[in-house]
Coordinates of C-alpha atoms and ligand atoms in Angstrom, one line a residue:
X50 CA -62.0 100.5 -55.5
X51 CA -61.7 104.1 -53.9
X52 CA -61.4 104.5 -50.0
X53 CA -62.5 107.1 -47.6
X54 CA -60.7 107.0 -44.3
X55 CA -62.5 108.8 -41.4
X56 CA -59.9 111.0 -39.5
X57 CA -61.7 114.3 -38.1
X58 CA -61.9 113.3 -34.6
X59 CA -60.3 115.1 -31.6
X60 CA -58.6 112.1 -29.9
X61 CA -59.3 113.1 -26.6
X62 CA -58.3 109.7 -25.2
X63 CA -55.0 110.3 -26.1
X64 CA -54.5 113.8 -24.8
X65 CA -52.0 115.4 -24.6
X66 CA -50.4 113.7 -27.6
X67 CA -53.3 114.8 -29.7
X68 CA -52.8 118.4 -28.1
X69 CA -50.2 118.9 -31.1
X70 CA -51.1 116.7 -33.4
X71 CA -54.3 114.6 -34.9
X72 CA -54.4 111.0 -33.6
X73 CA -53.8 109.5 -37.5
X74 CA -50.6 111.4 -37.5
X75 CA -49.0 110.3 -34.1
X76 CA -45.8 109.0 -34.9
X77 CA -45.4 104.9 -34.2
X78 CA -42.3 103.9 -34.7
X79 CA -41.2 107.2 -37.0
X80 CA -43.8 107.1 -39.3
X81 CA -46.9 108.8 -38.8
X82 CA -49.4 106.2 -37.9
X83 CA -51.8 106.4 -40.8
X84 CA -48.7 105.4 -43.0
X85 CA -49.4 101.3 -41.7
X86 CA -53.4 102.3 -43.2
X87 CA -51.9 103.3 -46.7
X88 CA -49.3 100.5 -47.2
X89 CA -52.1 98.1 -46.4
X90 CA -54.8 99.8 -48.8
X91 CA -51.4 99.9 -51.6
X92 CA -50.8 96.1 -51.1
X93 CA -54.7 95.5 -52.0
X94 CA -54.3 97.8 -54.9
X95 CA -56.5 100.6 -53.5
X96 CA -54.4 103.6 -54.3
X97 CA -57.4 106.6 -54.9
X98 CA -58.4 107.6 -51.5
X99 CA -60.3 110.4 -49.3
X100 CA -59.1 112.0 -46.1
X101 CA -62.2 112.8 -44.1
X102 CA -60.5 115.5 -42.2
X103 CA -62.2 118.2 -39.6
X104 CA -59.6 118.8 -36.5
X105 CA -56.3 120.1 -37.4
X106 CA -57.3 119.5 -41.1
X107 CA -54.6 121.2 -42.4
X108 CA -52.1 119.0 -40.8
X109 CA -52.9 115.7 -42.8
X110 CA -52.2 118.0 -45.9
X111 CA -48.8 119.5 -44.7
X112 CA -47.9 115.6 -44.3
X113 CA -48.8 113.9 -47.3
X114 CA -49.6 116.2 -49.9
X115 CA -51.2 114.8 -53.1
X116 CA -50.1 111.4 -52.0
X117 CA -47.7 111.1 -54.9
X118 CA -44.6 110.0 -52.6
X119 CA -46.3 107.3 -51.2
X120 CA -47.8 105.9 -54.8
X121 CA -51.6 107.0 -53.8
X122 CA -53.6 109.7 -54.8
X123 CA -55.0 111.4 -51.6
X124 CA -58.0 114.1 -52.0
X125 CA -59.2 115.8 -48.4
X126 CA -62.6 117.1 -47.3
X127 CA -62.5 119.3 -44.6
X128 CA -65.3 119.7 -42.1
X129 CA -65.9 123.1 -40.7
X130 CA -68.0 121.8 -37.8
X131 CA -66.9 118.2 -37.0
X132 CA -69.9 115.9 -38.6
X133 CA -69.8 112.8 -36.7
X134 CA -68.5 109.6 -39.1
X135 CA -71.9 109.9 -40.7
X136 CA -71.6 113.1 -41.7
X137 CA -68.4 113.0 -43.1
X138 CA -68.8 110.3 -45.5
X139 CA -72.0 111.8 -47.1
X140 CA -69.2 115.1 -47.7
X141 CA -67.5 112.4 -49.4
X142 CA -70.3 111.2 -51.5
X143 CA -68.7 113.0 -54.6
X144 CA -65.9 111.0 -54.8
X145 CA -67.6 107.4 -53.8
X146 CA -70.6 106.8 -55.2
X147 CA -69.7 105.5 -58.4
X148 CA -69.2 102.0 -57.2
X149 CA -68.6 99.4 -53.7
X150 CA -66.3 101.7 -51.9
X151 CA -64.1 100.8 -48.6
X152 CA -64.6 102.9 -45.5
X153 CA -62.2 102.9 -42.7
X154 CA -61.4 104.4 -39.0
X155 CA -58.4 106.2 -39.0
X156 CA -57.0 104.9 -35.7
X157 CA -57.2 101.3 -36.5
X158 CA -54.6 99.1 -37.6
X159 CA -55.2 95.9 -39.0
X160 CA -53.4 94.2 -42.0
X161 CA -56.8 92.8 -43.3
X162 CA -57.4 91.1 -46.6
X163 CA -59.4 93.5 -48.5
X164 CA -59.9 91.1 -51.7
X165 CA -61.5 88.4 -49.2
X166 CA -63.7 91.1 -47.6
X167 CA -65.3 92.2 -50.9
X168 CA -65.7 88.8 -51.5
X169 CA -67.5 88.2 -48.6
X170 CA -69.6 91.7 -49.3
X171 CA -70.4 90.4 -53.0
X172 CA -71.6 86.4 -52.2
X173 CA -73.9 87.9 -49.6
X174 CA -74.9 90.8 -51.8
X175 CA -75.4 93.4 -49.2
X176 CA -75.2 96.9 -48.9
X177 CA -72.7 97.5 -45.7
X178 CA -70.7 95.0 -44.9
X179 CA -68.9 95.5 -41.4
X180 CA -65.4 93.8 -40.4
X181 CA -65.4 92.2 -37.0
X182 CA -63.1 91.2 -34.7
X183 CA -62.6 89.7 -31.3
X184 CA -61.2 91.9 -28.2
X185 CA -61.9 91.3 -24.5
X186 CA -63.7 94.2 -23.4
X187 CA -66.2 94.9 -26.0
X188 CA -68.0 98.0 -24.0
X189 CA -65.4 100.2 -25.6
X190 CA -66.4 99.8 -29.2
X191 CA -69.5 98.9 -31.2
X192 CA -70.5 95.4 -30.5
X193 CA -72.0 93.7 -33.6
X194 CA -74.1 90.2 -33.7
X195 CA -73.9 88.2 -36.5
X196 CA -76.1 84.8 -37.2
X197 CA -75.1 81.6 -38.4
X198 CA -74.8 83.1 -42.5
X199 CA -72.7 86.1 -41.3
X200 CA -75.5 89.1 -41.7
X201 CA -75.5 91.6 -38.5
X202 CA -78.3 90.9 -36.5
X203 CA -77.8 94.0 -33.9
X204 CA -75.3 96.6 -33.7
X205 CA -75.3 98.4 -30.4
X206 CA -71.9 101.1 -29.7
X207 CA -70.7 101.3 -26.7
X208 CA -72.7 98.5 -24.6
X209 CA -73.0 98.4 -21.2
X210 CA -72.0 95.5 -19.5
X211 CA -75.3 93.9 -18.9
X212 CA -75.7 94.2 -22.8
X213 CA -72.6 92.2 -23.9
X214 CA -73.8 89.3 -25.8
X215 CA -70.6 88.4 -27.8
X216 CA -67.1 89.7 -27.7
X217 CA -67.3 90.8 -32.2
X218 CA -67.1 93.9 -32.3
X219 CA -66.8 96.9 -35.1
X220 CA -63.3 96.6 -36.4
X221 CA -63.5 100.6 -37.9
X222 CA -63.7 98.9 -41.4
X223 CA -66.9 98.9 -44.1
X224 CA -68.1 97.7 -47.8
X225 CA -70.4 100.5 -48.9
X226 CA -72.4 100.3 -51.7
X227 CA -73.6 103.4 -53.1
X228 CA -77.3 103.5 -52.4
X229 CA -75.9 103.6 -48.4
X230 CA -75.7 107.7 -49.5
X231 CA -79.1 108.3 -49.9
X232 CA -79.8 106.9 -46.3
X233 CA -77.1 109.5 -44.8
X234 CA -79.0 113.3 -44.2
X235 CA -76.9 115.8 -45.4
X236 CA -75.2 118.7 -44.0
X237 CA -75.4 117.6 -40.6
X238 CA -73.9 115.4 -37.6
X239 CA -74.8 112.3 -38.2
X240 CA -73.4 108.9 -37.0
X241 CA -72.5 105.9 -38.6
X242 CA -72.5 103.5 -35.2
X243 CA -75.3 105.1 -33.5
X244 CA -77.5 106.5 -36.6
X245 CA -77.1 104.3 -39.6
X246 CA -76.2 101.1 -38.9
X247 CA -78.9 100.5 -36.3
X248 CA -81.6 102.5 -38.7
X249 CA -80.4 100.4 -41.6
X250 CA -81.1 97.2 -39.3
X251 CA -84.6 98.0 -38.5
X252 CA -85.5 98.3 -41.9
X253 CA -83.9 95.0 -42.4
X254 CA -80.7 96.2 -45.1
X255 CA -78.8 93.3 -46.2
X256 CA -75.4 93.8 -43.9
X257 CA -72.9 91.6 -43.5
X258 CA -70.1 90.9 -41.0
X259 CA -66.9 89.4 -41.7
X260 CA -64.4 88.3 -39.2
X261 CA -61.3 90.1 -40.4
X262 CA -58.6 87.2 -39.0
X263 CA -55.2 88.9 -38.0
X264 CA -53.8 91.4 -35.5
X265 CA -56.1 94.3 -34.9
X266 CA -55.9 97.3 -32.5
X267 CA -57.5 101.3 -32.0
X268 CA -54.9 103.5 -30.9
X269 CA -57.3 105.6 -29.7
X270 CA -56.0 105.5 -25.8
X271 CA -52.6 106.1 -24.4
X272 CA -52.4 102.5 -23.4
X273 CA -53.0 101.3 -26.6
X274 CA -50.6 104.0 -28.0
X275 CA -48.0 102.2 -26.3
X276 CA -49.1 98.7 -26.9
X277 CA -49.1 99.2 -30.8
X278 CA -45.3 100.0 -30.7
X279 CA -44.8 97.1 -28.3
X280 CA -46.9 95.0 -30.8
X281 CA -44.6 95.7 -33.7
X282 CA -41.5 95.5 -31.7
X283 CA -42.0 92.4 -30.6
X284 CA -43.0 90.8 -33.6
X285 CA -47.1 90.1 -32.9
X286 CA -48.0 92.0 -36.2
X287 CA -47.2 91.6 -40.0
X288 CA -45.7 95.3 -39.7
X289 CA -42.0 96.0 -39.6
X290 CA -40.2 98.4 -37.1
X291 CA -36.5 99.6 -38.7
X292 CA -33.7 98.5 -36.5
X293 CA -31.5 100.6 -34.2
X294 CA -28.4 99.0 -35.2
X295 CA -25.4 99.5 -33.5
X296 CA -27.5 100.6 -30.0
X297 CA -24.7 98.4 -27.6
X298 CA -27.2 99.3 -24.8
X299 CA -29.6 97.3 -26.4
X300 CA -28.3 93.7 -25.8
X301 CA -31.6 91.5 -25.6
X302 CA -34.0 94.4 -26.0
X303 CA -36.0 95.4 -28.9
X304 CA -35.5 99.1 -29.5
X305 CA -35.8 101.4 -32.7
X306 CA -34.2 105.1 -33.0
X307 CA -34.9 107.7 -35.1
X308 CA -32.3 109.4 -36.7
X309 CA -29.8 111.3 -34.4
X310 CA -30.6 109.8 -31.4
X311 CA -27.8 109.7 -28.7
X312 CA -27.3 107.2 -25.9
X313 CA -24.8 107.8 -23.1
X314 CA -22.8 105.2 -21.3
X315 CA -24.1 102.6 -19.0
X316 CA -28.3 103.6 -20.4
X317 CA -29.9 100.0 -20.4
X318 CA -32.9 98.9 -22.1
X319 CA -35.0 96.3 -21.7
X320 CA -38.2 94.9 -23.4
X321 CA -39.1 96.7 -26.4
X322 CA -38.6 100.8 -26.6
X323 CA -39.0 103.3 -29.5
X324 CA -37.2 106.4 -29.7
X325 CA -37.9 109.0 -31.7
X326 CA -35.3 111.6 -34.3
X327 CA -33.1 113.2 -31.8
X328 CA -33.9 112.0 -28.7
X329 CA -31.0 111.8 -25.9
X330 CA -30.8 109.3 -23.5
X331 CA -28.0 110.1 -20.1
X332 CA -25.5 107.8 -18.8
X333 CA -26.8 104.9 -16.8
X334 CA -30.8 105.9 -17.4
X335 CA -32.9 102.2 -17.7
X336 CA -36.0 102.5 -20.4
X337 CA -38.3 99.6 -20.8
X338 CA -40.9 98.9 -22.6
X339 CA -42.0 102.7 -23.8
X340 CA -42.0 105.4 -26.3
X341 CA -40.2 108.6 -26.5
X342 CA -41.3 111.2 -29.0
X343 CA -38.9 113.0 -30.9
X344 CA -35.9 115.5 -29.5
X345 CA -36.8 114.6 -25.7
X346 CA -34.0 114.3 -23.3
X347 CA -33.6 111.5 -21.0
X348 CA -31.5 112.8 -17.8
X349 CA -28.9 110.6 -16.0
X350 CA -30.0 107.8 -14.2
X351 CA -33.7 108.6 -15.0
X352 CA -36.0 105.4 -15.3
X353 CA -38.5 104.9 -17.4
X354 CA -41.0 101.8 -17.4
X355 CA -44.5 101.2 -19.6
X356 CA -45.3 104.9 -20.9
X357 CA -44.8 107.4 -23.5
X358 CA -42.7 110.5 -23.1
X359 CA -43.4 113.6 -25.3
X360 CA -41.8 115.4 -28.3
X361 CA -38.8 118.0 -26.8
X362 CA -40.0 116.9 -22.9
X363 CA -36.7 117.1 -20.4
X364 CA -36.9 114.4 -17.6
X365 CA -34.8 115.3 -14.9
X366 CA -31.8 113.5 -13.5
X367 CA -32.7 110.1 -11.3
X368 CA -36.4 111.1 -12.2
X369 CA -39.1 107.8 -12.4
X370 CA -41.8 107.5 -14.6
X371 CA -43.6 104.6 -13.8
X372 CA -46.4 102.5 -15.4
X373 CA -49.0 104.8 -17.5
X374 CA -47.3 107.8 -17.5
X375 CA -47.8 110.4 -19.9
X376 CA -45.5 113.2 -20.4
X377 CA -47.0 116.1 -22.1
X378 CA -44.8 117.5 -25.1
X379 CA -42.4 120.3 -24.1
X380 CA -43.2 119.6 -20.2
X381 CA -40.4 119.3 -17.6
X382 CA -39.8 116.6 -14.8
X383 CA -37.6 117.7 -12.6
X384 CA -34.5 116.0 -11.2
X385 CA -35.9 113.1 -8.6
X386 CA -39.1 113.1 -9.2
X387 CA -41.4 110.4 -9.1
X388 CA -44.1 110.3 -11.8
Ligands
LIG493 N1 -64.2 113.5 -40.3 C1 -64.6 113.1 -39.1 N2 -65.6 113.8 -38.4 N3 -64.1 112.0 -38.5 C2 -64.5 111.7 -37.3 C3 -65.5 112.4 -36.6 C4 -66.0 113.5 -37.2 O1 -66.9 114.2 -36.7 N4 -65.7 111.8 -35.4 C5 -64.8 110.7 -35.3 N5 -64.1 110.6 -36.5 C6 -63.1 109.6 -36.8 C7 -62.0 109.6 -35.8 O2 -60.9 110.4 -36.2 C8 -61.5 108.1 -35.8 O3 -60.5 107.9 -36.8 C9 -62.8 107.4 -36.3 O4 -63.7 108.4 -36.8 C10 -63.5 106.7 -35.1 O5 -63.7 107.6 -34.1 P1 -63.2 107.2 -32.6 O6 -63.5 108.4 -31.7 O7 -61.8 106.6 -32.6 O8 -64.3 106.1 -32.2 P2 -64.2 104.9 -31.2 O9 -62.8 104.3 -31.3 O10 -64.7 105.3 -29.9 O11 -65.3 103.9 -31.8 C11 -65.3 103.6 -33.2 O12 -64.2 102.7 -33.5 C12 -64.3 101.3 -32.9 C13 -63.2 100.5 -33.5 O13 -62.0 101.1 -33.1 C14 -66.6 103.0 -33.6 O14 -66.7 102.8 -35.0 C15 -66.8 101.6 -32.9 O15 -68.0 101.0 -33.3 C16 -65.7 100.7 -33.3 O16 -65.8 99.4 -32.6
LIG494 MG1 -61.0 104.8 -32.1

């Protein structure tokens, strides 16, 4: 089975991160995030798959080539005008409509089991088959009904409040079969959530949704940015974070460095904290529970608590960064400050 992953969006929940770089590429943990996406795909022997790119296209290219390195075989479509997800998988039409093909968000991660999904997709013999998943607040994803047989009843993105009937929503993962194509228009923005899906419905398509069982989060907000590394770290997802062995300052905590990170005497951490290549932390700063992109510098005595700190940023000496912070790349805090 080929796979087309959808990964043309601007990300601008997770500005400024996504100032420099696409949202797929975002380092978590040292790898860039859509690396978690492939190994998954690998392990379920889905190796040929499709960037849908349209911002900063040419950086998904620059990263992983033909795919060779990582055992896949990556093609990319580029967008000149972004499409919408709709509009980007009929550009992909090509290379999918040959048989059932596997369509995915590229901000989602989720160690699903692709095998059981098709089989779900085959037995009920439908044309889209959606995977579902359970999160508190559905209002900031597509909420999808199912009845008693598992077939969508309604699909409705981004509900209001007053509209939340169940808490399944749109994991950002589909079974397409290839007569779905000649439903998509082509050559212009189109989308999947607001356009198909619901159009599909009305006409009364056979579409299934399958409860994909497992850890599941969208990256797609700064919060959630943070709470994916926190996730690994801590052990709440199949996924592995390397070690930072040999880290003294790290008695108790669960932290990962990149390569050439340096810690000064007396830096403490606590809860779980992800370092990037090069990042230096002063003597006697205190990090917990957040991120710091690569070849940032720490200052003395700074502390840091619940947020994500920039590639090459400079926090000042005795400087605080509290809950939620976000510390553009290349940006300055200066010495005492209180963030
Ligand atoms: N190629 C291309 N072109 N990709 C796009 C475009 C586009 O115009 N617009 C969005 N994408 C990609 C994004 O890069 C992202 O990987 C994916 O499509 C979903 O877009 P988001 O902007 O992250 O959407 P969302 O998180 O608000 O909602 C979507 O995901 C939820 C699950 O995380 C919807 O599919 C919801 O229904 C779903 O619940
Ligand atoms: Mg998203």
């Amino acid at each position: 089975m080929k796979a087309a992953i959808l990964i043309g969006g601007q990300g601008t929940r997770l500005r400024p991160f996504t100032l420099e770089s696409p949202k797929p590429l975002l380092p978590v943990l040292n790898r860039p995030f859509l690396e978690y996406q492939f190994r998954v795909l690998r392990t379920h022997g889905v190796r040929e798959i499709v960037l849908c790119t349209a911002y900063r296209a040419d950086d998904f290219r620059r990263t992983f080539g033909t795919g060779r390195r990582l055992g896949l075989k990556l093609r990319y479509i580029r967008e000149t005008i972004p499409l919408g997800t709709g509009g980007a998988l009929k550009n992909a039409e090509r290379y999918l409509a040959d048989s059932t093909s596997l369509v995915l968000n590229g901000d989602v991660l989720n160690a699903f089991d692709v095998r059981a999904f098709l089989r779900f997709h085959r037995a009920r013999r439908a044309e889209i088959s959606i995977a579902l998943t359970r999160v508190k607040d559905p209002t900031m994803y597509g909420l999808v009904l199912t009845d008693e047989k598992g077939f969508v009843r309604r699909f409705l993105e981004k509900p209001s409040w007053d509209e939340v009937e169940t808490n399944t929503i749109n994991a950002g993962a589909y079974l397409f079969e290839p007569s779905v194509f000649g439903h998509i228009p082509p050559g212009k923005t189109y989308s999947l959530e607001r356009g198909l899906f619901p159009e599909r419905l009305a006409q009364n398509a056979m579409m299934g949704g399958w409860v994909a069982p497992g850890y599941w989060i969208d990256i797609g907000t700064v919060e959630k940015y943070l709470q994916v590394h926190l996730d690994i770290l801590e052990g709440r997802t199949p996924f592995k974070a390397g070690g930072a062995k040999g880290l003294k300052s790290a008695a108790g905590a669960r932290v990962t460095a990149g390569p050439g990170v340096s810690v000064a005497a007396f830096a403490r951490f606590s809860g779980a904290v992800s370092l990037g290549r090069g990042v230096r932390v002063g003597r006697g700063a205190q990090l917990c529970d957040c991120v710091v992109l690569d070849d940032a510098r720490i200052g003395d005595g700074a502390r840091l608590d619940r947020c994500v700190v920039g590639a090459r940023a400079r926090v000042g000496t005795h400087a605080t960064l509290g809950p939620g912070t976000a510390l553009a790349g290349d940006s300055r805090i200066g010495d005492y400050s209180q963030l």
